[in-house]
Amino acid sequence: MIRYKQNYQNLLKKFFKLPNFLQKMNFSAQENILRENFKFLDTIMAPLDDEIWPKFKSLLELIEGMKPGSLVEICKLAISEKLDVISENLSQSIVEKELILIIDKLFLSVGATTTVKVKLNTLKVFSKVLSRLNKEQREKYADVYHSALQSDKLKWRFRLIIVSQMEILLTLFSLQKVNDFFMPMIIKFCMDECYVVRRNASASFWILYKRIKEGDLEVGKQMVDINFLYFADYNRFSFRQSFVYMSEGILVNCRELFPEEAAQKLVVLSKDPVINVRLSLAKLIQTVREANVEIREAWFEKCEENLLIFEDPD
């Protein structure tokens, strides 16, 4: 073990010298050397513990002090992919007092040395880092996801990452935070201009719905139903289609929570003039049957019947 740590220290020394060494080279040479040296990242991360952490923290600070540009981005992209591994290997005390502050400052705050790509990479693993924090501290970092609410279409990747992490995120935060912060965000994602975000958010909506409906916030239960049901009445067919996807998720994963009013709205949508809505509903029926979800209510048969006999008015 002593010999292993000595080898590790030598490897770190090599990394410490790397930034200043690369500054003297052209970009092509810099990139090639970085690519070769950062093959050792896994070797560095794996044994990272509280004893070695100060040296690795110095490495992060050294990279941050380099001249902004593609070189710093390459370094940060490589490290950001491993932030969850680092958090798992360190004690909770260091994660809460040091690592989370470094991540917030060096990897999540877009600026001269932190690009959008770095932030995007960090968000992919950030939920795992959050799981290491105490509940009170964790609540403060819900705002990290606020940037995803920006209307800029170029930010759709941020929103998609959040949607993909919905299940773990909704368990990390308090029911009140889920109700006040995440519910409006997820509802907005179900109306997103980007189809991929809208489709995935709608399909995952049942996770939010179940979390709220099984909780003890009565206002939240009412609001989630109001927002859910309203999708069926939008003039935009893409939002009515979202309602079908949302309904499918609830029916397959928590059938007992599906409201009767939503069932009746599906019956109405089985006669929707837009074929995409009807096709989505037909897919819902197929998925429910394949999942062996038993639905004997008349509304389900009525939807099937309407879809079979529908005649396009054109």
PDB file of C-alpha atoms in Angstrom:
ATOM      1  CA  MET A   1       0.000   0.000   0.000  1.00  0.00           C
ATOM      2  CA  ILE A   2       2.862   2.379   0.875  1.00  0.00           C
ATOM      3  CA  ARG A   3       4.529   1.701  -2.468  1.00  0.00           C
ATOM      4  CA  TYR A   4       1.210   2.191  -4.252  1.00  0.00           C
ATOM      5  CA  LYS A   5       0.755   5.600  -2.627  1.00  0.00           C
ATOM      6  CA  GLN A   6       4.298   6.585  -3.546  1.00  0.00           C
ATOM      7  CA  ASN A   7       3.555   5.733  -7.186  1.00  0.00           C
ATOM      8  CA  TYR A   8       0.355   7.692  -6.900  1.00  0.00           C
ATOM      9  CA  GLN A   9       2.192  10.723  -5.499  1.00  0.00           C
ATOM     10  CA  ASN A  10       4.619  10.568  -8.416  1.00  0.00           C
ATOM     11  CA  LEU A  11       1.696  10.465 -10.822  1.00  0.00           C
ATOM     12  CA  LEU A  12       0.180  13.530  -9.191  1.00  0.00           C
ATOM     13  CA  LYS A  13       3.486  15.379  -9.402  1.00  0.00           C
ATOM     14  CA  LYS A  14       3.435  14.705 -13.115  1.00  0.00           C
ATOM     15  CA  PHE A  15      -0.021  16.249 -13.337  1.00  0.00           C
ATOM     16  CA  PHE A  16       1.055  19.265 -11.281  1.00  0.00           C
ATOM     17  CA  LYS A  17       3.774  20.051 -13.814  1.00  0.00           C
ATOM     18  CA  LEU A  18       1.504  19.443 -16.782  1.00  0.00           C
ATOM     19  CA  PRO A  19      -0.390  22.777 -17.057  1.00  0.00           C
ATOM     20  CA  ASN A  20       2.699  25.029 -17.047  1.00  0.00           C
ATOM     21  CA  PHE A  21       4.487  22.651 -19.379  1.00  0.00           C
ATOM     22  CA  LEU A  22       1.655  22.706 -21.922  1.00  0.00           C
ATOM     23  CA  GLN A  23       1.320  26.482 -21.972  1.00  0.00           C
ATOM     24  CA  LYS A  24       4.571  26.647 -23.963  1.00  0.00           C
ATOM     25  CA  MET A  25       3.266  24.418 -26.767  1.00  0.00           C
ATOM     26  CA  ASN A  26       0.925  24.929 -29.699  1.00  0.00           C
ATOM     27  CA  PHE A  27      -2.643  23.671 -29.385  1.00  0.00           C
ATOM     28  CA  SER A  28      -2.143  20.518 -31.449  1.00  0.00           C
ATOM     29  CA  ALA A  29       0.702  19.363 -29.209  1.00  0.00           C
ATOM     30  CA  GLN A  30      -1.232  20.368 -26.087  1.00  0.00           C
ATOM     31  CA  GLU A  31      -4.253  18.319 -27.105  1.00  0.00           C
ATOM     32  CA  ASN A  32      -2.212  15.223 -27.901  1.00  0.00           C
ATOM     33  CA  ILE A  33      -0.303  15.336 -24.623  1.00  0.00           C
ATOM     34  CA  LEU A  34      -3.460  15.937 -22.614  1.00  0.00           C
ATOM     35  CA  ARG A  35      -5.201  13.049 -24.288  1.00  0.00           C
ATOM     36  CA  GLU A  36      -2.343  10.754 -23.349  1.00  0.00           C
ATOM     37  CA  ASN A  37      -1.981  11.995 -19.771  1.00  0.00           C
ATOM     38  CA  PHE A  38      -5.656  12.032 -18.921  1.00  0.00           C
ATOM     39  CA  LYS A  39      -5.765   8.318 -19.578  1.00  0.00           C
ATOM     40  CA  PHE A  40      -4.567   8.202 -15.977  1.00  0.00           C
ATOM     41  CA  LEU A  41      -7.694   9.925 -14.627  1.00  0.00           C
ATOM     42  CA  ASP A  42      -9.313   6.634 -13.634  1.00  0.00           C
ATOM     43  CA  THR A  43      -6.089   5.656 -11.886  1.00  0.00           C
ATOM     44  CA  ILE A  44      -6.141   8.916  -9.955  1.00  0.00           C
ATOM     45  CA  MET A  45      -9.856   8.815  -9.106  1.00  0.00           C
ATOM     46  CA  ALA A  46     -10.079   5.215  -7.941  1.00  0.00           C
ATOM     47  CA  PRO A  47      -7.925   5.495  -4.780  1.00  0.00           C
ATOM     48  CA  LEU A  48      -8.882   9.120  -4.101  1.00  0.00           C
ATOM     49  CA  ASP A  49      -9.515   9.418  -0.372  1.00  0.00           C
ATOM     50  CA  ASP A  50      -9.429  12.087   2.305  1.00  0.00           C
ATOM     51  CA  GLU A  51      -5.637  11.839   2.623  1.00  0.00           C
ATOM     52  CA  ILE A  52      -4.970  12.337  -1.084  1.00  0.00           C
ATOM     53  CA  TRP A  53      -7.783  14.862  -1.624  1.00  0.00           C
ATOM     54  CA  PRO A  54      -5.700  18.015  -0.791  1.00  0.00           C
ATOM     55  CA  LYS A  55      -3.244  17.210  -3.589  1.00  0.00           C
ATOM     56  CA  PHE A  56      -6.016  16.581  -6.081  1.00  0.00           C
ATOM     57  CA  LYS A  57      -7.745  19.794  -5.001  1.00  0.00           C
ATOM     58  CA  SER A  58      -4.508  21.627  -5.731  1.00  0.00           C
ATOM     59  CA  LEU A  59      -4.546  20.112  -9.207  1.00  0.00           C
ATOM     60  CA  LEU A  60      -8.076  21.437  -9.795  1.00  0.00           C
ATOM     61  CA  GLU A  61      -7.070  24.892  -8.626  1.00  0.00           C
ATOM     62  CA  LEU A  62      -3.980  24.785 -10.861  1.00  0.00           C
ATOM     63  CA  ILE A  63      -6.070  23.954 -13.922  1.00  0.00           C
ATOM     64  CA  GLU A  64      -8.490  26.754 -13.038  1.00  0.00           C
ATOM     65  CA  GLY A  65      -5.579  29.194 -12.964  1.00  0.00           C
ATOM     66  CA  MET A  66      -4.539  28.385 -16.512  1.00  0.00           C
ATOM     67  CA  LYS A  67      -5.290  30.705 -19.407  1.00  0.00           C
ATOM     68  CA  PRO A  68      -8.939  30.277 -20.463  1.00  0.00           C
ATOM     69  CA  GLY A  69      -9.440  28.328 -23.672  1.00  0.00           C
ATOM     70  CA  SER A  70      -9.843  24.904 -25.203  1.00  0.00           C
ATOM     71  CA  LEU A  71      -7.019  23.507 -23.083  1.00  0.00           C
ATOM     72  CA  VAL A  72      -8.856  24.213 -19.831  1.00  0.00           C
ATOM     73  CA  GLU A  73     -12.078  22.828 -21.343  1.00  0.00           C
ATOM     74  CA  ILE A  74     -10.381  19.528 -22.218  1.00  0.00           C
ATOM     75  CA  CYS A  75      -9.147  19.197 -18.640  1.00  0.00           C
ATOM     76  CA  LYS A  76     -12.491  20.092 -17.092  1.00  0.00           C
ATOM     77  CA  LEU A  77     -14.495  17.844 -19.391  1.00  0.00           C
ATOM     78  CA  ALA A  78     -12.328  14.892 -18.411  1.00  0.00           C
ATOM     79  CA  ILE A  79     -12.636  15.628 -14.690  1.00  0.00           C
ATOM     80  CA  SER A  80     -16.355  16.509 -14.726  1.00  0.00           C
ATOM     81  CA  GLU A  81     -17.213  13.013 -15.954  1.00  0.00           C
ATOM     82  CA  LYS A  82     -15.663  11.599 -12.757  1.00  0.00           C
ATOM     83  CA  LEU A  83     -17.095  13.973 -10.157  1.00  0.00           C
ATOM     84  CA  ASP A  84     -19.590  11.366  -8.989  1.00  0.00           C
ATOM     85  CA  VAL A  85     -16.739   8.869  -8.510  1.00  0.00           C
ATOM     86  CA  ILE A  86     -14.804  11.437  -6.489  1.00  0.00           C
ATOM     87  CA  SER A  87     -17.808  12.129  -4.265  1.00  0.00           C
ATOM     88  CA  GLU A  88     -18.277   8.424  -3.581  1.00  0.00           C
ATOM     89  CA  ASN A  89     -14.646   7.962  -2.501  1.00  0.00           C
ATOM     90  CA  LEU A  90     -14.471  10.965  -0.175  1.00  0.00           C
ATOM     91  CA  SER A  91     -15.957  11.259   3.299  1.00  0.00           C
ATOM     92  CA  GLN A  92     -19.298  13.024   3.582  1.00  0.00           C
ATOM     93  CA  SER A  93     -17.640  15.808   5.560  1.00  0.00           C
ATOM     94  CA  ILE A  94     -15.258  16.710   2.720  1.00  0.00           C
ATOM     95  CA  VAL A  95     -18.027  16.365   0.120  1.00  0.00           C
ATOM     96  CA  GLU A  96     -20.220  18.795   2.082  1.00  0.00           C
ATOM     97  CA  LYS A  97     -17.538  21.289   3.084  1.00  0.00           C
ATOM     98  CA  GLU A  98     -15.195  21.312   0.088  1.00  0.00           C
ATOM     99  CA  LEU A  99     -16.115  19.259  -2.975  1.00  0.00           C
ATOM    100  CA  ILE A 100     -19.611  20.682  -3.490  1.00  0.00           C
ATOM    101  CA  LEU A 101     -18.253  24.243  -3.292  1.00  0.00           C
ATOM    102  CA  ILE A 102     -15.561  23.458  -5.870  1.00  0.00           C
ATOM    103  CA  ILE A 103     -18.094  21.850  -8.200  1.00  0.00           C
ATOM    104  CA  ASP A 104     -20.424  24.833  -7.882  1.00  0.00           C
ATOM    105  CA  LYS A 105     -17.645  27.339  -8.551  1.00  0.00           C
ATOM    106  CA  LEU A 106     -15.482  25.542 -11.117  1.00  0.00           C
ATOM    107  CA  PHE A 107     -17.894  23.262 -12.981  1.00  0.00           C
ATOM    108  CA  LEU A 108     -21.419  24.696 -12.762  1.00  0.00           C
ATOM    109  CA  SER A 109     -20.892  28.454 -13.044  1.00  0.00           C
ATOM    110  CA  VAL A 110     -20.481  29.196 -16.744  1.00  0.00           C
ATOM    111  CA  GLY A 111     -17.780  31.791 -17.305  1.00  0.00           C
ATOM    112  CA  ALA A 112     -14.328  32.383 -18.748  1.00  0.00           C
ATOM    113  CA  THR A 113     -12.975  28.990 -17.664  1.00  0.00           C
ATOM    114  CA  THR A 114     -16.202  26.973 -17.506  1.00  0.00           C
ATOM    115  CA  THR A 115     -17.977  26.339 -20.801  1.00  0.00           C
ATOM    116  CA  VAL A 116     -21.543  25.203 -21.382  1.00  0.00           C
ATOM    117  CA  LYS A 117     -20.169  21.774 -22.348  1.00  0.00           C
ATOM    118  CA  VAL A 118     -18.481  21.454 -18.956  1.00  0.00           C
ATOM    119  CA  LYS A 119     -21.678  22.394 -17.133  1.00  0.00           C
ATOM    120  CA  LEU A 120     -23.656  19.936 -19.252  1.00  0.00           C
ATOM    121  CA  ASN A 121     -21.179  17.173 -18.435  1.00  0.00           C
ATOM    122  CA  THR A 122     -21.345  18.019 -14.742  1.00  0.00           C
ATOM    123  CA  LEU A 123     -25.136  17.963 -14.632  1.00  0.00           C
ATOM    124  CA  LYS A 124     -25.082  14.391 -15.926  1.00  0.00           C
ATOM    125  CA  VAL A 125     -23.498  13.201 -12.668  1.00  0.00           C
ATOM    126  CA  PHE A 126     -24.536  15.972 -10.276  1.00  0.00           C
ATOM    127  CA  SER A 127     -27.537  14.136  -8.839  1.00  0.00           C
ATOM    128  CA  LYS A 128     -25.165  11.440  -7.532  1.00  0.00           C
ATOM    129  CA  VAL A 129     -23.060  14.107  -5.855  1.00  0.00           C
ATOM    130  CA  LEU A 130     -26.204  15.600  -4.296  1.00  0.00           C
ATOM    131  CA  SER A 131     -27.072  12.217  -2.805  1.00  0.00           C
ATOM    132  CA  ARG A 132     -23.943  12.544  -0.621  1.00  0.00           C
ATOM    133  CA  LEU A 133     -25.098  15.819   0.958  1.00  0.00           C
ATOM    134  CA  ASN A 134     -27.250  16.208   4.050  1.00  0.00           C
ATOM    135  CA  LYS A 135     -30.894  17.089   3.368  1.00  0.00           C
ATOM    136  CA  GLU A 136     -30.661  20.750   4.362  1.00  0.00           C
ATOM    137  CA  GLN A 137     -27.633  21.434   2.171  1.00  0.00           C
ATOM    138  CA  ARG A 138     -29.113  19.465  -0.704  1.00  0.00           C
ATOM    139  CA  GLU A 139     -32.210  21.682  -0.789  1.00  0.00           C
ATOM    140  CA  LYS A 140     -30.069  24.726  -1.572  1.00  0.00           C
ATOM    141  CA  TYR A 141     -28.782  23.162  -4.785  1.00  0.00           C
ATOM    142  CA  ALA A 142     -32.154  22.703  -6.440  1.00  0.00           C
ATOM    143  CA  ASP A 143     -31.509  26.127  -7.971  1.00  0.00           C
ATOM    144  CA  VAL A 144     -28.693  24.612 -10.024  1.00  0.00           C
ATOM    145  CA  TYR A 145     -31.405  23.247 -12.295  1.00  0.00           C
ATOM    146  CA  HIS A 146     -33.031  26.638 -12.750  1.00  0.00           C
ATOM    147  CA  SER A 147     -30.965  27.336 -15.872  1.00  0.00           C
ATOM    148  CA  ALA A 148     -32.923  24.581 -17.585  1.00  0.00           C
ATOM    149  CA  LEU A 149     -36.019  26.764 -17.469  1.00  0.00           C
ATOM    150  CA  GLN A 150     -34.532  29.261 -19.880  1.00  0.00           C
ATOM    151  CA  SER A 151     -36.487  29.542 -23.098  1.00  0.00           C
ATOM    152  CA  ASP A 152     -33.343  29.391 -25.249  1.00  0.00           C
ATOM    153  CA  LYS A 153     -33.803  26.380 -27.524  1.00  0.00           C
ATOM    154  CA  LEU A 154     -30.055  25.754 -27.436  1.00  0.00           C
ATOM    155  CA  LYS A 155     -30.438  24.722 -23.780  1.00  0.00           C
ATOM    156  CA  TRP A 156     -32.604  21.699 -24.647  1.00  0.00           C
ATOM    157  CA  ARG A 157     -29.779  19.312 -23.696  1.00  0.00           C
ATOM    158  CA  PHE A 158     -29.820  20.675 -20.147  1.00  0.00           C
ATOM    159  CA  ARG A 159     -33.557  20.053 -19.937  1.00  0.00           C
ATOM    160  CA  LEU A 160     -33.217  16.543 -21.352  1.00  0.00           C
ATOM    161  CA  ILE A 161     -30.567  15.652 -18.760  1.00  0.00           C
ATOM    162  CA  ILE A 162     -32.875  16.786 -15.959  1.00  0.00           C
ATOM    163  CA  VAL A 163     -35.743  14.753 -17.396  1.00  0.00           C
ATOM    164  CA  SER A 164     -33.526  11.661 -17.567  1.00  0.00           C
ATOM    165  CA  GLN A 165     -32.678  12.093 -13.869  1.00  0.00           C
ATOM    166  CA  MET A 166     -36.228  12.819 -12.743  1.00  0.00           C
ATOM    167  CA  GLU A 167     -36.657   9.646 -10.713  1.00  0.00           C
ATOM    168  CA  ILE A 168     -33.580  10.177  -8.554  1.00  0.00           C
ATOM    169  CA  LEU A 169     -34.067  13.963  -8.273  1.00  0.00           C
ATOM    170  CA  LEU A 170     -37.601  13.649  -6.935  1.00  0.00           C
ATOM    171  CA  THR A 171     -36.369  11.345  -4.179  1.00  0.00           C
ATOM    172  CA  LEU A 172     -33.458  13.586  -3.196  1.00  0.00           C
ATOM    173  CA  PHE A 173     -35.541  16.642  -2.384  1.00  0.00           C
ATOM    174  CA  SER A 174     -38.326  17.273   0.116  1.00  0.00           C
ATOM    175  CA  LEU A 175     -41.946  17.000  -0.973  1.00  0.00           C
ATOM    176  CA  GLN A 176     -42.321  20.755  -0.505  1.00  0.00           C
ATOM    177  CA  LYS A 177     -39.372  21.418  -2.843  1.00  0.00           C
ATOM    178  CA  VAL A 178     -40.761  18.948  -5.363  1.00  0.00           C
ATOM    179  CA  ASN A 179     -44.117  20.737  -5.220  1.00  0.00           C
ATOM    180  CA  ASP A 180     -42.812  24.305  -5.340  1.00  0.00           C
ATOM    181  CA  PHE A 181     -39.842  23.919  -7.680  1.00  0.00           C
ATOM    182  CA  PHE A 182     -39.835  20.690  -9.661  1.00  0.00           C
ATOM    183  CA  MET A 183     -43.546  20.409 -10.452  1.00  0.00           C
ATOM    184  CA  PRO A 184     -43.691  23.727 -12.400  1.00  0.00           C
ATOM    185  CA  MET A 185     -40.434  22.810 -14.146  1.00  0.00           C
ATOM    186  CA  ILE A 186     -41.587  19.347 -15.228  1.00  0.00           C
ATOM    187  CA  ILE A 187     -44.983  20.664 -16.346  1.00  0.00           C
ATOM    188  CA  LYS A 188     -43.144  23.179 -18.495  1.00  0.00           C
ATOM    189  CA  PHE A 189     -40.948  20.412 -19.937  1.00  0.00           C
ATOM    190  CA  CYS A 190     -44.106  18.564 -21.017  1.00  0.00           C
ATOM    191  CA  MET A 191     -44.891  21.649 -23.136  1.00  0.00           C
ATOM    192  CA  ASP A 192     -41.340  22.102 -24.409  1.00  0.00           C
ATOM    193  CA  GLU A 193     -40.727  23.327 -27.948  1.00  0.00           C
ATOM    194  CA  CYS A 194     -38.162  20.552 -28.372  1.00  0.00           C
ATOM    195  CA  TYR A 195     -39.941  17.275 -29.168  1.00  0.00           C
ATOM    196  CA  VAL A 196     -37.331  15.060 -27.492  1.00  0.00           C
ATOM    197  CA  VAL A 197     -37.653  16.953 -24.204  1.00  0.00           C
ATOM    198  CA  ARG A 198     -41.457  17.105 -24.409  1.00  0.00           C
ATOM    199  CA  ARG A 199     -41.798  13.409 -25.255  1.00  0.00           C
ATOM    200  CA  ASN A 200     -39.464  12.197 -22.517  1.00  0.00           C
ATOM    201  CA  ALA A 201     -40.874  14.554 -19.891  1.00  0.00           C
ATOM    202  CA  SER A 202     -44.434  13.452 -20.662  1.00  0.00           C
ATOM    203  CA  ALA A 203     -43.482   9.773 -20.507  1.00  0.00           C
ATOM    204  CA  SER A 204     -41.803  10.327 -17.132  1.00  0.00           C
ATOM    205  CA  PHE A 205     -44.529  12.564 -15.696  1.00  0.00           C
ATOM    206  CA  TRP A 206     -45.957   9.651 -13.715  1.00  0.00           C
ATOM    207  CA  ILE A 207     -42.909   9.808 -11.386  1.00  0.00           C
ATOM    208  CA  LEU A 208     -43.840  13.346 -10.331  1.00  0.00           C
ATOM    209  CA  TYR A 209     -47.540  12.477 -10.227  1.00  0.00           C
ATOM    210  CA  LYS A 210     -46.982   9.494  -7.947  1.00  0.00           C
ATOM    211  CA  ARG A 211     -44.643  11.431  -5.637  1.00  0.00           C
ATOM    212  CA  ILE A 212     -47.178  14.240  -5.190  1.00  0.00           C
ATOM    213  CA  LYS A 213     -50.335  12.116  -4.954  1.00  0.00           C
ATOM    214  CA  GLU A 214     -48.812   9.789  -2.355  1.00  0.00           C
ATOM    215  CA  GLY A 215     -47.595  12.726  -0.258  1.00  0.00           C
ATOM    216  CA  ASP A 216     -49.420  14.770   2.355  1.00  0.00           C
ATOM    217  CA  LEU A 217     -49.575  18.157   0.597  1.00  0.00           C
ATOM    218  CA  GLU A 218     -53.242  18.574  -0.320  1.00  0.00           C
ATOM    219  CA  VAL A 219     -52.610  21.725  -2.344  1.00  0.00           C
ATOM    220  CA  GLY A 220     -49.965  19.873  -4.326  1.00  0.00           C
ATOM    221  CA  LYS A 221     -52.381  17.022  -5.077  1.00  0.00           C
ATOM    222  CA  GLN A 222     -54.944  19.478  -6.412  1.00  0.00           C
ATOM    223  CA  MET A 223     -52.425  21.422  -8.476  1.00  0.00           C
ATOM    224  CA  VAL A 224     -50.851  18.370 -10.109  1.00  0.00           C
ATOM    225  CA  ASP A 225     -54.308  17.160 -11.182  1.00  0.00           C
ATOM    226  CA  ILE A 226     -55.333  20.576 -12.501  1.00  0.00           C
ATOM    227  CA  ASN A 227     -52.145  20.907 -14.544  1.00  0.00           C
ATOM    228  CA  PHE A 228     -52.334  17.320 -15.798  1.00  0.00           C
ATOM    229  CA  LEU A 229     -55.953  17.480 -16.909  1.00  0.00           C
ATOM    230  CA  TYR A 230     -55.518  20.851 -18.586  1.00  0.00           C
ATOM    231  CA  PHE A 231     -53.207  19.309 -21.199  1.00  0.00           C
ATOM    232  CA  ALA A 232     -56.175  17.462 -22.733  1.00  0.00           C
ATOM    233  CA  ASP A 233     -57.927  20.746 -23.538  1.00  0.00           C
ATOM    234  CA  TYR A 234     -55.119  22.686 -25.228  1.00  0.00           C
ATOM    235  CA  ASN A 235     -55.623  23.915 -28.773  1.00  0.00           C
ATOM    236  CA  ARG A 236     -52.132  22.750 -29.718  1.00  0.00           C
ATOM    237  CA  PHE A 237     -52.328  19.098 -30.655  1.00  0.00           C
ATOM    238  CA  SER A 238     -48.774  18.475 -29.410  1.00  0.00           C
ATOM    239  CA  PHE A 239     -49.934  19.276 -25.862  1.00  0.00           C
ATOM    240  CA  ARG A 240     -52.948  16.984 -26.199  1.00  0.00           C
ATOM    241  CA  GLN A 241     -50.501  14.343 -27.366  1.00  0.00           C
ATOM    242  CA  SER A 242     -48.429  15.023 -24.220  1.00  0.00           C
ATOM    243  CA  PHE A 243     -51.569  14.320 -22.167  1.00  0.00           C
ATOM    244  CA  VAL A 244     -51.799  10.882 -23.775  1.00  0.00           C
ATOM    245  CA  TYR A 245     -48.136  10.137 -22.981  1.00  0.00           C
ATOM    246  CA  MET A 246     -48.626  11.361 -19.410  1.00  0.00           C
ATOM    247  CA  SER A 247     -51.711   9.167 -19.039  1.00  0.00           C
ATOM    248  CA  GLU A 248     -49.874   6.143 -20.394  1.00  0.00           C
ATOM    249  CA  GLY A 249     -47.156   6.473 -17.764  1.00  0.00           C
ATOM    250  CA  ILE A 250     -49.659   6.726 -14.921  1.00  0.00           C
ATOM    251  CA  LEU A 251     -51.768   3.820 -16.180  1.00  0.00           C
ATOM    252  CA  VAL A 252     -48.781   1.499 -16.559  1.00  0.00           C
ATOM    253  CA  ASN A 253     -46.910   2.460 -13.374  1.00  0.00           C
ATOM    254  CA  CYS A 254     -49.547   3.571 -10.856  1.00  0.00           C
ATOM    255  CA  ARG A 255     -52.931   2.600 -12.269  1.00  0.00           C
ATOM    256  CA  GLU A 256     -54.718   3.130  -8.942  1.00  0.00           C
ATOM    257  CA  LEU A 257     -53.940   6.873  -9.053  1.00  0.00           C
ATOM    258  CA  PHE A 258     -55.377   7.503 -12.525  1.00  0.00           C
ATOM    259  CA  PRO A 259     -58.338   9.930 -12.121  1.00  0.00           C
ATOM    260  CA  GLU A 260     -61.734   9.223 -13.660  1.00  0.00           C
ATOM    261  CA  GLU A 261     -61.817  12.676 -15.224  1.00  0.00           C
ATOM    262  CA  ALA A 262     -58.620  11.864 -17.129  1.00  0.00           C
ATOM    263  CA  ALA A 263     -60.231   8.661 -18.420  1.00  0.00           C
ATOM    264  CA  GLN A 264     -63.148  10.640 -19.832  1.00  0.00           C
ATOM    265  CA  LYS A 265     -60.795  13.079 -21.505  1.00  0.00           C
ATOM    266  CA  LEU A 266     -59.070  10.153 -23.233  1.00  0.00           C
ATOM    267  CA  VAL A 267     -62.453   9.122 -24.618  1.00  0.00           C
ATOM    268  CA  VAL A 268     -62.825  12.600 -26.098  1.00  0.00           C
ATOM    269  CA  LEU A 269     -59.311  12.446 -27.548  1.00  0.00           C
ATOM    270  CA  SER A 270     -60.120   9.122 -29.212  1.00  0.00           C
ATOM    271  CA  LYS A 271     -62.123  11.281 -31.644  1.00  0.00           C
ATOM    272  CA  ASP A 272     -59.440  13.949 -31.979  1.00  0.00           C
ATOM    273  CA  PRO A 273     -59.236  15.420 -35.485  1.00  0.00           C
ATOM    274  CA  VAL A 274     -55.425  15.181 -35.462  1.00  0.00           C
ATOM    275  CA  ILE A 275     -54.234  11.704 -36.389  1.00  0.00           C
ATOM    276  CA  ASN A 276     -51.044  12.003 -34.288  1.00  0.00           C
ATOM    277  CA  VAL A 277     -53.136  12.269 -31.134  1.00  0.00           C
ATOM    278  CA  ARG A 278     -55.228   9.231 -32.066  1.00  0.00           C
ATOM    279  CA  LEU A 279     -52.126   7.209 -32.972  1.00  0.00           C
ATOM    280  CA  SER A 280     -50.605   8.040 -29.585  1.00  0.00           C
ATOM    281  CA  LEU A 281     -53.784   6.877 -27.883  1.00  0.00           C
ATOM    282  CA  ALA A 282     -53.740   3.631 -29.892  1.00  0.00           C
ATOM    283  CA  LYS A 283     -50.152   3.129 -28.735  1.00  0.00           C
ATOM    284  CA  LEU A 284     -51.285   3.744 -25.135  1.00  0.00           C
ATOM    285  CA  ILE A 285     -53.875   0.978 -25.430  1.00  0.00           C
ATOM    286  CA  GLN A 286     -51.287  -1.411 -26.880  1.00  0.00           C
ATOM    287  CA  THR A 287     -48.744  -0.580 -24.164  1.00  0.00           C
ATOM    288  CA  VAL A 288     -51.288  -1.029 -21.372  1.00  0.00           C
ATOM    289  CA  ARG A 289     -52.256  -4.443 -22.716  1.00  0.00           C
ATOM    290  CA  GLU A 290     -48.616  -5.531 -23.126  1.00  0.00           C
ATOM    291  CA  ALA A 291     -47.940  -4.448 -19.530  1.00  0.00           C
ATOM    292  CA  ASN A 292     -50.814  -6.696 -18.391  1.00  0.00           C
ATOM    293  CA  VAL A 293     -52.583  -3.800 -16.716  1.00  0.00           C
ATOM    294  CA  GLU A 294     -56.175  -4.860 -16.188  1.00  0.00           C
ATOM    295  CA  ILE A 295     -58.658  -2.138 -17.123  1.00  0.00           C
ATOM    296  CA  ARG A 296     -62.284  -3.256 -17.333  1.00  0.00           C
ATOM    297  CA  GLU A 297     -63.909   0.162 -17.214  1.00  0.00           C
ATOM    298  CA  ALA A 298     -66.186   1.142 -20.081  1.00  0.00           C
ATOM    299  CA  TRP A 299     -64.036   4.168 -21.010  1.00  0.00           C
ATOM    300  CA  PHE A 300     -61.165   1.952 -22.131  1.00  0.00           C
ATOM    301  CA  GLU A 301     -63.357  -0.062 -24.497  1.00  0.00           C
ATOM    302  CA  LYS A 302     -64.987   3.148 -25.723  1.00  0.00           C
ATOM    303  CA  CYS A 303     -61.564   4.539 -26.694  1.00  0.00           C
ATOM    304  CA  GLU A 304     -60.824   1.393 -28.708  1.00  0.00           C
ATOM    305  CA  GLU A 305     -64.209   1.515 -30.381  1.00  0.00           C
ATOM    306  CA  ASN A 306     -63.867   5.202 -31.335  1.00  0.00           C
ATOM    307  CA  LEU A 307     -60.392   4.651 -32.759  1.00  0.00           C
ATOM    308  CA  LEU A 308     -61.633   1.759 -34.923  1.00  0.00           C
ATOM    309  CA  ILE A 309     -64.654   3.541 -36.363  1.00  0.00           C
ATOM    310  CA  PHE A 310     -63.172   7.016 -36.712  1.00  0.00           C
ATOM    311  CA  GLU A 311     -63.774   8.628 -40.099  1.00  0.00           C
ATOM    312  CA  ASP A 312     -61.647  11.581 -41.139  1.00  0.00           C
ATOM    313  CA  PRO A 313     -63.996  14.476 -41.984  1.00  0.00           C
ATOM    314  CA  ASP A 314     -61.684  15.451 -44.861  1.00  0.00           C
TER     315      ASP A 314
END
